[in-house]
Coordinates of C-alpha atoms in Angstrom, one line a residue:
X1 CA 85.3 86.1 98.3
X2 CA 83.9 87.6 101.3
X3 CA 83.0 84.7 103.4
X4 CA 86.5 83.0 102.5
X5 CA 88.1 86.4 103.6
X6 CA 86.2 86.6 107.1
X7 CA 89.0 87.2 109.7
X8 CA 89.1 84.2 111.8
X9 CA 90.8 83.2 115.3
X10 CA 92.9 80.2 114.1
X11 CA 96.1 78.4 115.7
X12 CA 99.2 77.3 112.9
X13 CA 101.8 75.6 115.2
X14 CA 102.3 77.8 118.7
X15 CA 101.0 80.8 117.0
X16 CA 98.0 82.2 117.1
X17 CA 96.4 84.4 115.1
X18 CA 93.9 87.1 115.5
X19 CA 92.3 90.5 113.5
X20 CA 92.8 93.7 114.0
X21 CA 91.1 96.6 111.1
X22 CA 91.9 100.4 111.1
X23 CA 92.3 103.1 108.7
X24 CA 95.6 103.4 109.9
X25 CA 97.2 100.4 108.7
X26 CA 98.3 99.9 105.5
X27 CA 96.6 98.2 102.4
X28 CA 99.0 94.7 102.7
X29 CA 98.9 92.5 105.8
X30 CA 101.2 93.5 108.6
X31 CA 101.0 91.5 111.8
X32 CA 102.5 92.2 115.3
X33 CA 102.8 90.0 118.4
X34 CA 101.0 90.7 121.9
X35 CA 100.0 88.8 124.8
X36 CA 101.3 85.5 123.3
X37 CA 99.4 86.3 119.5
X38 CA 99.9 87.3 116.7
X39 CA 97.7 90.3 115.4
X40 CA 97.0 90.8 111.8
X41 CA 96.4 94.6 111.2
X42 CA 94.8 95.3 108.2
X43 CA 92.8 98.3 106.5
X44 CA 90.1 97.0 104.8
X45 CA 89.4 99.9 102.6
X46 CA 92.8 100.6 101.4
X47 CA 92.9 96.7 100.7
X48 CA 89.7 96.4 99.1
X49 CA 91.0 99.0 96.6
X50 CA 94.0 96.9 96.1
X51 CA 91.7 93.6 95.1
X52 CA 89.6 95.4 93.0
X53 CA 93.1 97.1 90.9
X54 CA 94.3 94.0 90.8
X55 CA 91.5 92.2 89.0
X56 CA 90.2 95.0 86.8
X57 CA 94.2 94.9 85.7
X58 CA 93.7 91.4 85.2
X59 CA 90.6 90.4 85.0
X60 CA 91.5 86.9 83.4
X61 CA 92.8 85.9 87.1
X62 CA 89.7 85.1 88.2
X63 CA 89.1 82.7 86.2
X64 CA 91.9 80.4 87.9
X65 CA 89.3 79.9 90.8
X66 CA 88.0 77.2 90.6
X67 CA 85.9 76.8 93.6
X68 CA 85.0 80.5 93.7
X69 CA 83.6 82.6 91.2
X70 CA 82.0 86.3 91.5
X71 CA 78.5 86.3 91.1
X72 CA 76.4 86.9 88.5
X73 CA 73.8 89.3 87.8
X74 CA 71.0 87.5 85.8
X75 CA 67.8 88.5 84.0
X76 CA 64.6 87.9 85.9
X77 CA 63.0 84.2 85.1
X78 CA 59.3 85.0 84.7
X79 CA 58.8 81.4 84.9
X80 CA 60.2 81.2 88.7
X81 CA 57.9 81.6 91.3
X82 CA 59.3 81.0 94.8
X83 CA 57.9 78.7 96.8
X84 CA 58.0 79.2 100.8
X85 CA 59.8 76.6 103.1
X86 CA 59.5 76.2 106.9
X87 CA 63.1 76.1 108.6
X88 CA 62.9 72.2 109.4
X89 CA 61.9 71.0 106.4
X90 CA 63.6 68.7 104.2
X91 CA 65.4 70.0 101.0
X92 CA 64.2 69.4 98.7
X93 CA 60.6 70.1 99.0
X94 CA 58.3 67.2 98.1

């Protein structure tokens, strides 16, 4: 969910958009326009608060993502034992 919500700098049409976060703004989106964009202000607390209200009151939502899923916290293999890579190597390891 996080990377998917990273603000980005994207054009729809003759608009374009940008980010701005502060504890001022509210918990929804509200946008206004300067200097030929529109800004997106958002507070990213109050929001966060909202996501999580929303899913523990329905936690059956999340299962409608299909290409996103929450991670899982998973007991330790003692079978797995990393194995160390360098950067320019091929994946997978031979």
């Amino acid at each position: 969910m996080q990377h998917q919500a990273t603000p980005k700098t994207y054009t729809t049409g003759e608009i374009t958009y940008k980010w701005s976060f502060d504890a001022e703004y509210e918990a929804h989106p509200m946008y206004f326009d300067k200097d030929g964009y529109r800004i997106i202000c958002l507070n990213p607390w109050k929001f966060t608060q909202f996501m999580i209200d929303k899913i523990l009151a329905k936690p059956a939502c999340l299962k409608k993502s299909i290409v996103y899923e929450l991670g899982r916290i998973r007991e330790k293999d003692p079978a797995f034992k990393p194995k160390r890579v360098i950067f320019s190597q091929k994946y997978p390891p031979v």
